[in-house]
Coordinates of C-alpha atoms in Angstrom, one line a residue:
Chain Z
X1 CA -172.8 33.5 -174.2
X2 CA -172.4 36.3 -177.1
X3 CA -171.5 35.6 -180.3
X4 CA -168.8 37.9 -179.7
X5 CA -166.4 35.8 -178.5
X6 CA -166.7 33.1 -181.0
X7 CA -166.6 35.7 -183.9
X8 CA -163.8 37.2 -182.4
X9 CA -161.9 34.3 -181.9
X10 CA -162.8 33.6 -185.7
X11 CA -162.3 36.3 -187.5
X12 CA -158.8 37.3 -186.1
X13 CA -158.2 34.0 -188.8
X14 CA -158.9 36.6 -191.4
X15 CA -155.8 39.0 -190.4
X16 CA -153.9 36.9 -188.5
X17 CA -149.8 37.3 -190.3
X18 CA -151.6 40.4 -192.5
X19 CA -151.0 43.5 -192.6
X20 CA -153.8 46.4 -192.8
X21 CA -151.7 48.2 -195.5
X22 CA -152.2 45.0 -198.1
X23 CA -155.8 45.9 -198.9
X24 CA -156.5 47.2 -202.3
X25 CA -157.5 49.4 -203.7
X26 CA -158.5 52.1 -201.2
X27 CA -157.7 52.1 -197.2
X28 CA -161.0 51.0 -196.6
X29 CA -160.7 51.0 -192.3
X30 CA -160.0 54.6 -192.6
X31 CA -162.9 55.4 -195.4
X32 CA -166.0 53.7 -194.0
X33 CA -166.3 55.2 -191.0
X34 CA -166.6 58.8 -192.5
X35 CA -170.7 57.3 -193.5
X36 CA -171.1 54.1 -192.2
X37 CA -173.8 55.6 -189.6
X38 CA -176.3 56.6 -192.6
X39 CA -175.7 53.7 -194.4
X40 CA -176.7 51.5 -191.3
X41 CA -179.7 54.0 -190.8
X42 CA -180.5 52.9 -193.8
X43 CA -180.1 49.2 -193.7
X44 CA -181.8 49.4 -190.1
X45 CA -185.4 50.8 -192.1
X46 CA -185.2 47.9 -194.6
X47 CA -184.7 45.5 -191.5
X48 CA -187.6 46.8 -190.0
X49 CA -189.7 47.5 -193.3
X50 CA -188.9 43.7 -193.8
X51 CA -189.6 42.8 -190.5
X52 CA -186.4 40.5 -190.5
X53 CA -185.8 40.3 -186.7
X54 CA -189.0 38.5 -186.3
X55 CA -187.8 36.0 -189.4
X56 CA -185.5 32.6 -190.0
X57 CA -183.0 32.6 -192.2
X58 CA -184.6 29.8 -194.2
X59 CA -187.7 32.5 -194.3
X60 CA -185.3 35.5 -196.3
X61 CA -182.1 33.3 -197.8
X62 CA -183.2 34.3 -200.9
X63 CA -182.3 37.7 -199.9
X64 CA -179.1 37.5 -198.7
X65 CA -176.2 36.9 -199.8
X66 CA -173.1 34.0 -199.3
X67 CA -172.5 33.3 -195.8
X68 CA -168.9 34.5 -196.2
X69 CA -170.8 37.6 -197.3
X70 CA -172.6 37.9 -194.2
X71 CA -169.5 37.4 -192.0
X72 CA -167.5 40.1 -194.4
X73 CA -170.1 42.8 -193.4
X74 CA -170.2 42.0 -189.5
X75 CA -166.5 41.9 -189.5
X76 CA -166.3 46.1 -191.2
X77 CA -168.8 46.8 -188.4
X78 CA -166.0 46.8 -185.2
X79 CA -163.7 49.1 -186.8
X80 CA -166.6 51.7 -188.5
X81 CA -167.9 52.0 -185.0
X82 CA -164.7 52.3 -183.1
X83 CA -163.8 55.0 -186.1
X84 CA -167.3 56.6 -186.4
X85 CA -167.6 60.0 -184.9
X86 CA -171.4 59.1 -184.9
X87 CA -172.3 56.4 -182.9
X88 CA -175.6 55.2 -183.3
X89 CA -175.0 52.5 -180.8
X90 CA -178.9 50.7 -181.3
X91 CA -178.1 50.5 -185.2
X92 CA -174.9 48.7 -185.1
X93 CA -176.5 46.6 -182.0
X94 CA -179.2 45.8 -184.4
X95 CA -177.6 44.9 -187.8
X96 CA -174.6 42.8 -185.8
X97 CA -177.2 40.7 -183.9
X98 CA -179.3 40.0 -186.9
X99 CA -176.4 38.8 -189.0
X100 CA -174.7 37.1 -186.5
X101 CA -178.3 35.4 -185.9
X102 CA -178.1 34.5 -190.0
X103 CA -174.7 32.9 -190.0
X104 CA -175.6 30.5 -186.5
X105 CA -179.1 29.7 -188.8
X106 CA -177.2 28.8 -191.7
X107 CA -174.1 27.2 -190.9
X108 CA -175.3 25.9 -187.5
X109 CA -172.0 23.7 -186.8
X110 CA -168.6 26.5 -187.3
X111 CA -171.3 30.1 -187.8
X112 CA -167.6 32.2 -187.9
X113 CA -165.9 29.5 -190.0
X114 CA -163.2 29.1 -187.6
X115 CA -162.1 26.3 -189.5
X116 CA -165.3 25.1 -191.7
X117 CA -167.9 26.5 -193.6
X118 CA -170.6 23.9 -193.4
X119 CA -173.7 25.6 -195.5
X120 CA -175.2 22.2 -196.6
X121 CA -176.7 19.6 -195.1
X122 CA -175.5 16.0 -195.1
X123 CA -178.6 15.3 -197.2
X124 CA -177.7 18.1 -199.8
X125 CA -174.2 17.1 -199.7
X126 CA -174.8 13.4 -201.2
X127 CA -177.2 14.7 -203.4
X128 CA -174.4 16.6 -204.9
X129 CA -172.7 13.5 -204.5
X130 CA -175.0 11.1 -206.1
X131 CA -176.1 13.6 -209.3
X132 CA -173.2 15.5 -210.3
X133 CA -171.2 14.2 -213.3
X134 CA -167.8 13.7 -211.6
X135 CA -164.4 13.2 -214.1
X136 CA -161.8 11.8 -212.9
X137 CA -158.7 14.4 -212.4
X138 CA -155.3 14.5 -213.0
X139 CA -152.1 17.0 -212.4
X140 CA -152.8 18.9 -216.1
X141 CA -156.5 19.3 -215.2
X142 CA -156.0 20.2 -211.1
X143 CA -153.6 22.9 -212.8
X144 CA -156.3 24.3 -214.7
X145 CA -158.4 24.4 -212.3
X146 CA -155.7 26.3 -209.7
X147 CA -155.8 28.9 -212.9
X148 CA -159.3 29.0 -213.0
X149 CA -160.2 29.9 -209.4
X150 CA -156.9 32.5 -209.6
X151 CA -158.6 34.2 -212.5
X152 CA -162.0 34.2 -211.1
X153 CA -161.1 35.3 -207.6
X154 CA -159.1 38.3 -209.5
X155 CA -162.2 39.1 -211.4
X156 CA -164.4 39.1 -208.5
X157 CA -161.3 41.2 -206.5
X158 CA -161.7 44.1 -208.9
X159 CA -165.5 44.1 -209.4
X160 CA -166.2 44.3 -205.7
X161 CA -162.7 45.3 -204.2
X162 CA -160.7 43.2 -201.7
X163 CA -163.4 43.4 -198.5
X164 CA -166.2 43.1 -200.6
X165 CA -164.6 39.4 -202.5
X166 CA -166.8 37.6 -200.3
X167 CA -170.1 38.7 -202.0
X168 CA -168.5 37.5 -205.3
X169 CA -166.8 34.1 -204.4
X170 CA -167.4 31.8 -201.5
X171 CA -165.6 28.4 -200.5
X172 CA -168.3 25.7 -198.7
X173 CA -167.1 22.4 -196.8
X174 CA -165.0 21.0 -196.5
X175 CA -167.2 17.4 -196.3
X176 CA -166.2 14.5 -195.8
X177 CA -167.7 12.1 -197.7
X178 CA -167.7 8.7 -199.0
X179 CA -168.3 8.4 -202.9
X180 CA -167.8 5.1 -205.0
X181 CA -166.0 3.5 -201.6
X182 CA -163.4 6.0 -201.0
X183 CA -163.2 8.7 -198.4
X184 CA -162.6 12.5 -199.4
X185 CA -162.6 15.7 -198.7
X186 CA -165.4 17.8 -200.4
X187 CA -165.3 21.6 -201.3
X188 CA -167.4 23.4 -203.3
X189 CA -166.0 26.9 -204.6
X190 CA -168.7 29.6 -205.8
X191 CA -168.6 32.5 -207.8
X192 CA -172.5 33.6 -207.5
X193 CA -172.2 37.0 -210.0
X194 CA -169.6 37.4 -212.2
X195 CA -171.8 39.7 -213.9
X196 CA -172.5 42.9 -211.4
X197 CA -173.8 45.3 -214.3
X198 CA -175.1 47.6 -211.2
X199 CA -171.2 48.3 -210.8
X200 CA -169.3 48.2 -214.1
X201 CA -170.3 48.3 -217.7
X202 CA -170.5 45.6 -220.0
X203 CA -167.0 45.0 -221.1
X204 CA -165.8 44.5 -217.5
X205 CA -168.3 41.6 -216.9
X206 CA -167.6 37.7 -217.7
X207 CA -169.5 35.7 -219.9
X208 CA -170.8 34.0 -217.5
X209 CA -172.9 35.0 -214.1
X210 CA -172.4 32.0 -211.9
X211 CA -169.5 29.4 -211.6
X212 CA -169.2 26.5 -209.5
X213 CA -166.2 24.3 -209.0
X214 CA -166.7 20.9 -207.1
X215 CA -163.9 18.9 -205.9
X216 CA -163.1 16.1 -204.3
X217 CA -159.7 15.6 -202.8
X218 CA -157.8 12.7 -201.3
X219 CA -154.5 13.1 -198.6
X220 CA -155.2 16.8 -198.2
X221 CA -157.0 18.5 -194.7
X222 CA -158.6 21.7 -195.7
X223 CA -159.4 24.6 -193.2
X224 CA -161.8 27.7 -194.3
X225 CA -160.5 30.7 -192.1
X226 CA -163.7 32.8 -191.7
X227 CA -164.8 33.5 -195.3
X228 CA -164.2 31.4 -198.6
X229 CA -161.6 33.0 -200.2
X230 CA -158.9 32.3 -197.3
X231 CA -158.7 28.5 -198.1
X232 CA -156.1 26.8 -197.2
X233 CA -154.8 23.8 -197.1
X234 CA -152.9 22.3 -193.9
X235 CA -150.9 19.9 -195.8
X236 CA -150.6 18.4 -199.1
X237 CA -151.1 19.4 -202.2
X238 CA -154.3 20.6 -204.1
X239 CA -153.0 19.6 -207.5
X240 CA -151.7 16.5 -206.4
X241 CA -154.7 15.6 -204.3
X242 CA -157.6 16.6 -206.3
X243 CA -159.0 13.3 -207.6
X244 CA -162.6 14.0 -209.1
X245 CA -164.3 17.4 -210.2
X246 CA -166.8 18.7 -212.3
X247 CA -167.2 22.3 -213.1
X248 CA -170.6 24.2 -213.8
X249 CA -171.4 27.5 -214.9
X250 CA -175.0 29.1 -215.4
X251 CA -176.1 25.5 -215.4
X252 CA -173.6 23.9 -218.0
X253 CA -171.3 21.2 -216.6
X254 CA -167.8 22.5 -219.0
X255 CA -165.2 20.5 -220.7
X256 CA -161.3 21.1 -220.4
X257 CA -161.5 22.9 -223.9
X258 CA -164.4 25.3 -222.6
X259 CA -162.2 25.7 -219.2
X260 CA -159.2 26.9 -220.9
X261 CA -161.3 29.3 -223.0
X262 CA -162.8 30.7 -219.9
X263 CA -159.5 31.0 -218.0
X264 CA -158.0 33.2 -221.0
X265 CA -161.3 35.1 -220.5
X266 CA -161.6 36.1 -217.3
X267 CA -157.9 36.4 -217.2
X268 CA -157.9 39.3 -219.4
X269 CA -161.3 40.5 -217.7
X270 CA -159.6 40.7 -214.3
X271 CA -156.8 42.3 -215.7
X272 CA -158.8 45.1 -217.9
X273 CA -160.7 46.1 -214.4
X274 CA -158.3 46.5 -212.6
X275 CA -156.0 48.2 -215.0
X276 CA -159.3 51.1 -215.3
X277 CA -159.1 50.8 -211.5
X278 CA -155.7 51.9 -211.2
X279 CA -156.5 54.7 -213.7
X280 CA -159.0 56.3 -210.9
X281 CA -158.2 59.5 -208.8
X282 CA -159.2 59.3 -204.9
X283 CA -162.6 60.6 -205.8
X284 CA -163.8 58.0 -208.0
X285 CA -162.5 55.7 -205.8
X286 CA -164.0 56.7 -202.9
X287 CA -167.1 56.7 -204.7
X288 CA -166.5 53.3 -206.2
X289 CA -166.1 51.6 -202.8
X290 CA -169.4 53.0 -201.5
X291 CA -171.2 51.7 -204.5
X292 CA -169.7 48.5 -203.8
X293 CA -170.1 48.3 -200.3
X294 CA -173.8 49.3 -200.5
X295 CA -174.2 46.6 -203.1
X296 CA -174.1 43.8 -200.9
X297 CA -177.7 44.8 -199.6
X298 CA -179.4 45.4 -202.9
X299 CA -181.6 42.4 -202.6
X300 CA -182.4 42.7 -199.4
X301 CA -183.2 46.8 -200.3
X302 CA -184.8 45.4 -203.5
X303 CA -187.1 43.2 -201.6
X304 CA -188.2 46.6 -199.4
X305 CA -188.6 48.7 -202.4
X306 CA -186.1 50.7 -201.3
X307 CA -183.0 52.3 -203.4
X308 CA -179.9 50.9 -202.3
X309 CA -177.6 52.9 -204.1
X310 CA -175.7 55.4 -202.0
X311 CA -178.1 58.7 -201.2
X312 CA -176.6 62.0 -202.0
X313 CA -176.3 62.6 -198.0
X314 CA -174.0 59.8 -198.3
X315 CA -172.4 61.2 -201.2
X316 CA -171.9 64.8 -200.0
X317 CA -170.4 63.1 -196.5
X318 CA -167.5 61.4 -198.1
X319 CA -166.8 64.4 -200.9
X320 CA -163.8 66.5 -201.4
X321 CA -163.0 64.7 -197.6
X322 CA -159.5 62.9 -196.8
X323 CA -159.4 59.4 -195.4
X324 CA -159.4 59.6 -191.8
X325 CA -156.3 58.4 -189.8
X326 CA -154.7 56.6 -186.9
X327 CA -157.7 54.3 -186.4
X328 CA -156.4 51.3 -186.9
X329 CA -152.0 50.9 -187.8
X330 CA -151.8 50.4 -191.5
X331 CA -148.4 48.3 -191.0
X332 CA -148.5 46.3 -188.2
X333 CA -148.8 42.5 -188.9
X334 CA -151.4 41.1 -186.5
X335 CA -149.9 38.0 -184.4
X336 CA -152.0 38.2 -181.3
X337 CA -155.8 38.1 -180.5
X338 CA -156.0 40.0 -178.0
X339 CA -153.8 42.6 -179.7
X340 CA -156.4 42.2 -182.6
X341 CA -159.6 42.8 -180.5
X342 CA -158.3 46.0 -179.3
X343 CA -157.0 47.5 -182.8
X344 CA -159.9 46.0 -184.6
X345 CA -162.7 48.0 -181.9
X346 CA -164.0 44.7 -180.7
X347 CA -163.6 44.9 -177.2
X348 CA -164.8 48.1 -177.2
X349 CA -168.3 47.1 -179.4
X350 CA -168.9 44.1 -177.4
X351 CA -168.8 46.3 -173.8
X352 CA -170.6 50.0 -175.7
X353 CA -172.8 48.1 -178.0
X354 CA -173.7 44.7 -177.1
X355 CA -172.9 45.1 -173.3
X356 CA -170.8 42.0 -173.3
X357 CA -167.3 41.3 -173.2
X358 CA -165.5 40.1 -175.8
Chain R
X1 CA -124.3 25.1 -204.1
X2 CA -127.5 26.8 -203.1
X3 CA -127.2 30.4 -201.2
X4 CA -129.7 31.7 -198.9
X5 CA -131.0 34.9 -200.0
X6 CA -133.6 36.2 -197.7
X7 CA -136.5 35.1 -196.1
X8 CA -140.1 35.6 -195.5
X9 CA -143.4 34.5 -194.3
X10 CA -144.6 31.0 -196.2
X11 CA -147.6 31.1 -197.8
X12 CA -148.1 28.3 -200.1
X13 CA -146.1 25.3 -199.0
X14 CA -143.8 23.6 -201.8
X15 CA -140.3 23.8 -204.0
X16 CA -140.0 25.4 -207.1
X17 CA -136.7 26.5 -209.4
X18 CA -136.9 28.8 -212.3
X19 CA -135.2 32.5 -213.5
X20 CA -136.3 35.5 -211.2
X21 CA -138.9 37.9 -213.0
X22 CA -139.2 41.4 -211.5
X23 CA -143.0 42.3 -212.5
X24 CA -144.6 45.0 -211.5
X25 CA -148.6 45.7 -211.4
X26 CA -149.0 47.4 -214.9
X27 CA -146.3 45.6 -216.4
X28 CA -147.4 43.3 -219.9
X29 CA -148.1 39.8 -219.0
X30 CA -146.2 38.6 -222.4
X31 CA -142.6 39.8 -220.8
X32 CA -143.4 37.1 -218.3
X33 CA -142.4 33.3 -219.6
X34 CA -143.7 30.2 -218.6
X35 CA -142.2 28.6 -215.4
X36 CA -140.8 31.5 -214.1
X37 CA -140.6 32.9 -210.3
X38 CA -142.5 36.2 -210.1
X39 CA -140.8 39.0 -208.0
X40 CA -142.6 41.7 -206.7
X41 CA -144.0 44.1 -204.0
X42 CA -147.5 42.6 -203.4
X43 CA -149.5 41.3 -206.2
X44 CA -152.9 42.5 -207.9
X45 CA -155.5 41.3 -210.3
X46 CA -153.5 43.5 -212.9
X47 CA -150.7 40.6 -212.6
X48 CA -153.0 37.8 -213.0
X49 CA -151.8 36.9 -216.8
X50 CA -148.5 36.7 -215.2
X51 CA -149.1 35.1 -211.8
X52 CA -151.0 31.9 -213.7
X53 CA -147.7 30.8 -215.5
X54 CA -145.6 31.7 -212.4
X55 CA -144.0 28.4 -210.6
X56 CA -143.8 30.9 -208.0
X57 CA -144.4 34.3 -206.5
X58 CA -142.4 36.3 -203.7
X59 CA -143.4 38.9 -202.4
X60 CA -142.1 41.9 -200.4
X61 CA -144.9 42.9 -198.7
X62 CA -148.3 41.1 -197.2
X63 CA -149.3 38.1 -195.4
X64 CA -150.5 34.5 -195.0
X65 CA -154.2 36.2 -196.3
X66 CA -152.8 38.7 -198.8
X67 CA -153.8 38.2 -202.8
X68 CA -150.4 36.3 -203.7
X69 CA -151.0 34.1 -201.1
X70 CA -154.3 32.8 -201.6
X71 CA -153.9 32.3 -205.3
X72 CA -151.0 30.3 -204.9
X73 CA -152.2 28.1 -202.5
X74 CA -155.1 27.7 -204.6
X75 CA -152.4 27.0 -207.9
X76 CA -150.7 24.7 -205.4
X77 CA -147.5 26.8 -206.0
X78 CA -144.9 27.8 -203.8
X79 CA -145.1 31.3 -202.6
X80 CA -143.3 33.4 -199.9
X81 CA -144.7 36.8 -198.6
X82 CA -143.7 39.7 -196.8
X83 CA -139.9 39.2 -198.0
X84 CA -139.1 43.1 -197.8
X85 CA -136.4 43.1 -199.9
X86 CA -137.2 40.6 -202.5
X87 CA -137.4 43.2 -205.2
X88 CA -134.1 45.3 -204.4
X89 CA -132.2 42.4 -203.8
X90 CA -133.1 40.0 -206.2
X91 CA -132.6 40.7 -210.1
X92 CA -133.9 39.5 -213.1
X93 CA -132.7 36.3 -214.4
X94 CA -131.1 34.9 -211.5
X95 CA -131.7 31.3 -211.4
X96 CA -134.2 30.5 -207.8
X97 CA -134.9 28.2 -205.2
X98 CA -138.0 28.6 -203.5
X99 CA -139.0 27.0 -200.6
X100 CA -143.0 27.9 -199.6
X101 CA -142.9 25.7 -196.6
X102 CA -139.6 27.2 -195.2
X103 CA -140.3 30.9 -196.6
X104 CA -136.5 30.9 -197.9
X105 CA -135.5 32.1 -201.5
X106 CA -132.1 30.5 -202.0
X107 CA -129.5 31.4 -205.4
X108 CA -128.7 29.0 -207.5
X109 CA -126.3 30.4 -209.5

């Protein structure tokens, strides 16, 4: 069976009760498609420079990015191709195959997070368990720690843009585990690059690159709903259930003091970028987004030698040019799957370019 | 007694009480106090200041996946999306119930 189905089924979990009009801070569904087809061009000669059909993910995981990542790119691929006036129907065919083959390699048990992200193994996950230097929480700290993931996740919202988060903060678990004879719930939120100095200058960047947050949490059933950042919990309360944490960035497990500090910080970072943000006229926007977007192959263009900066084909395509229209309905909030295949272009990639149905 | 003002989609279960704050993206974080409910059309990261003292956010527009919604849940405060009127018809200062789990804003005074 295709993947199809299963991403489908998945990612509708990512707009299901949204509305296309809520992302920020460019109407990216009616932007990409004006270049998508050279950027995937592109992408398709580092694929082959790389020779990455013929490779496991466990071979090339050092050059890709967060599996939330992965899913965020094949998800922009249904609606640039039903948008696209060129439809270069082998390239999409190629790049969707390859990631979704990446995302069933390295989250084998829920590859679409339909309602996990499972990225470690059960050995991994007690050696988390069995090393990491877990204090005990309370209400005051779980509050913090609420402020600290809303600060970073704002951070990472301006430096990438809204459907580019996923590069810059993923959500893995939730586990269930057993530590010190009690049952709990396990997630493990990541913030891999606070510190993109490709995409903004220095006084938009945190003082720290990478931030992880481990929890554990008791009374409380978690569901991930196709990439990180949409975590949510089914019931309870994740102040009032978090019971154990400890929080690391760029190696350094921090205290409540140095928590607090970094929560004014990135705060007023967050705020700053996307205050400049707001300051930018359509062109600079336009031109931001394609930096951004492109940005989420660098390693895997680094590791080919190849640029992956926007060319100036790129550039001259999108220049001067309005957003397109009417591809998919800006105001509409999604309630049905089926609905969502057919706005989203899935049904129509599965049956043009993957010769399935979805 | 407690009115029912209007209603919207939940997005971060829980109750919450506290004075209305109309705040708008651009508007300075230190006119927003401690404990109060943050009104507004949809949230950004230009908020952020604001939305981390909030004991709630309402929104007008958005959904269960929208910014406001995902930082609450992960605040554990109550928040209510896609409202549509929040912002005309509530005004600042008026005393709040909201009810994330229901996706009603009620007056309390």
């Amino acid at each position: 069976m295709s993947w199809i189905k299963k991403f489908a089924k998945s990612s509708f979990r990512l707009y299901s009760g949204n509305t296309i009009s809520a992302f920020q801070p460019l109407d990216f569904f009616h932007f990409h498609p004006l270049w998508y087809d050279l950027w995937l061009h592109r992408i398709v000669a580092v694929m082959d420079n790389l020779m990455l059909e013929q490779k496991h993910y466990r071979e090339i995981s050092d050059i890709l990015e967060t599996p939330s990542s992965i899913r965020s790119i094949l998800q922009k691929l249904t609606p640039a191709y039903k948008g696209s006036e060129v439809k270069n129907i082998e390239d999409y065919k190629r790049i969707a195959s390859f990631f979704a083959r990446m995302l069933e390699e390295s989250c084998p048990a829920d590859p679409f997070a339909e309602l996990t992200n499972p990225f470690h193994t059960t050995e991994e996950v007690n050696h988390m368990l069995a090393n990491l230097p877990w204090q005990d929480a309370n209400v005051s700290i779980a509050k913090r720690l609420g402020q600290l993931l809303a600060v970073a996740g704002s951070l990472v919202h301006g430096q990438y843009n809204d459907i580019v988060t996923d590069m810059g903060w993923d959500t893995y678990g939730p586990y269930r585990v057993r530590h010190q004879t009690q049952q709990y719930s396990l997630l493990i939120r990541h913030f891999p690059n606070l510190t993109p100095k490709e995409l903004w200058p220095e006084q938009f960047l945190a003082s720290v690159s990478d931030l992880k947050i481990y929890a554990l949490y008791q009374d409380i059933e978690w569901e991930i709903a196709y990439v990180g950042c949409h975590t949510i919990a089914k019931n309870g309360n994740p102040v009032e259930g978090l019971k154990k944490f400890t929080v690391i960035s760029d190696g350094k497990v921090l205290k409540e003091k140095q928590i607090a500090a970094l929560i004014e910080e990135l705060a007023e970072k967050a705020e700053t970028i996307y205050r400049k943000i707001r300051t930018m006229n359509f062109e600079e926007l336009k031109q931001m987004v394609m930096l951004q977007e492109c940005f989420q192959m660098k390693k895997m263009f680094d590791a080919a030698d190849i640029d992956w900066r926007p060319t100036q084909e790129m550039v001259d395509r999108v220049k001067d040019k309005p957003l397109l229209t009417g591809i998919l309905p800006l105001g509409t909030l999604m309630t049905d799957l089926e609905e969502y295949k057919e706005i989203f272009g899935i049904n129509l990639f599965a049956r043009e370019v993957l010769g399935d149905k979805a | 007694m407690p009115k029912l003002l209007l209603q919207g989609i939940p997005a971060s279960s829980g109750i919450a009480e506290g004075k209305a704050n109309i705040f708008f993206s651009g508007n300075d974080a230190g006119t927003f106090n401690e404990g109060e409910i943050l009104i507004t059309t949809i949230t950004d990261p230009t908020m952020v200041q604001a939305m981390i003292k909030a004991a709630a956010i309402v929104t007008d527009m958005g959904g269960i996946t929208s910014h406001p919604a995902i930082l609450s849940r992960e605040m554990g405060i109550p928040c209510i999306v896609n409202t549509q009127r929040g912002t005309t018809l509530i005004k600042s200062g008026a005393k709040l119930k909201v009810d994330g789990s229901k996706g009603e804003v009620y007056v309390l005074d």
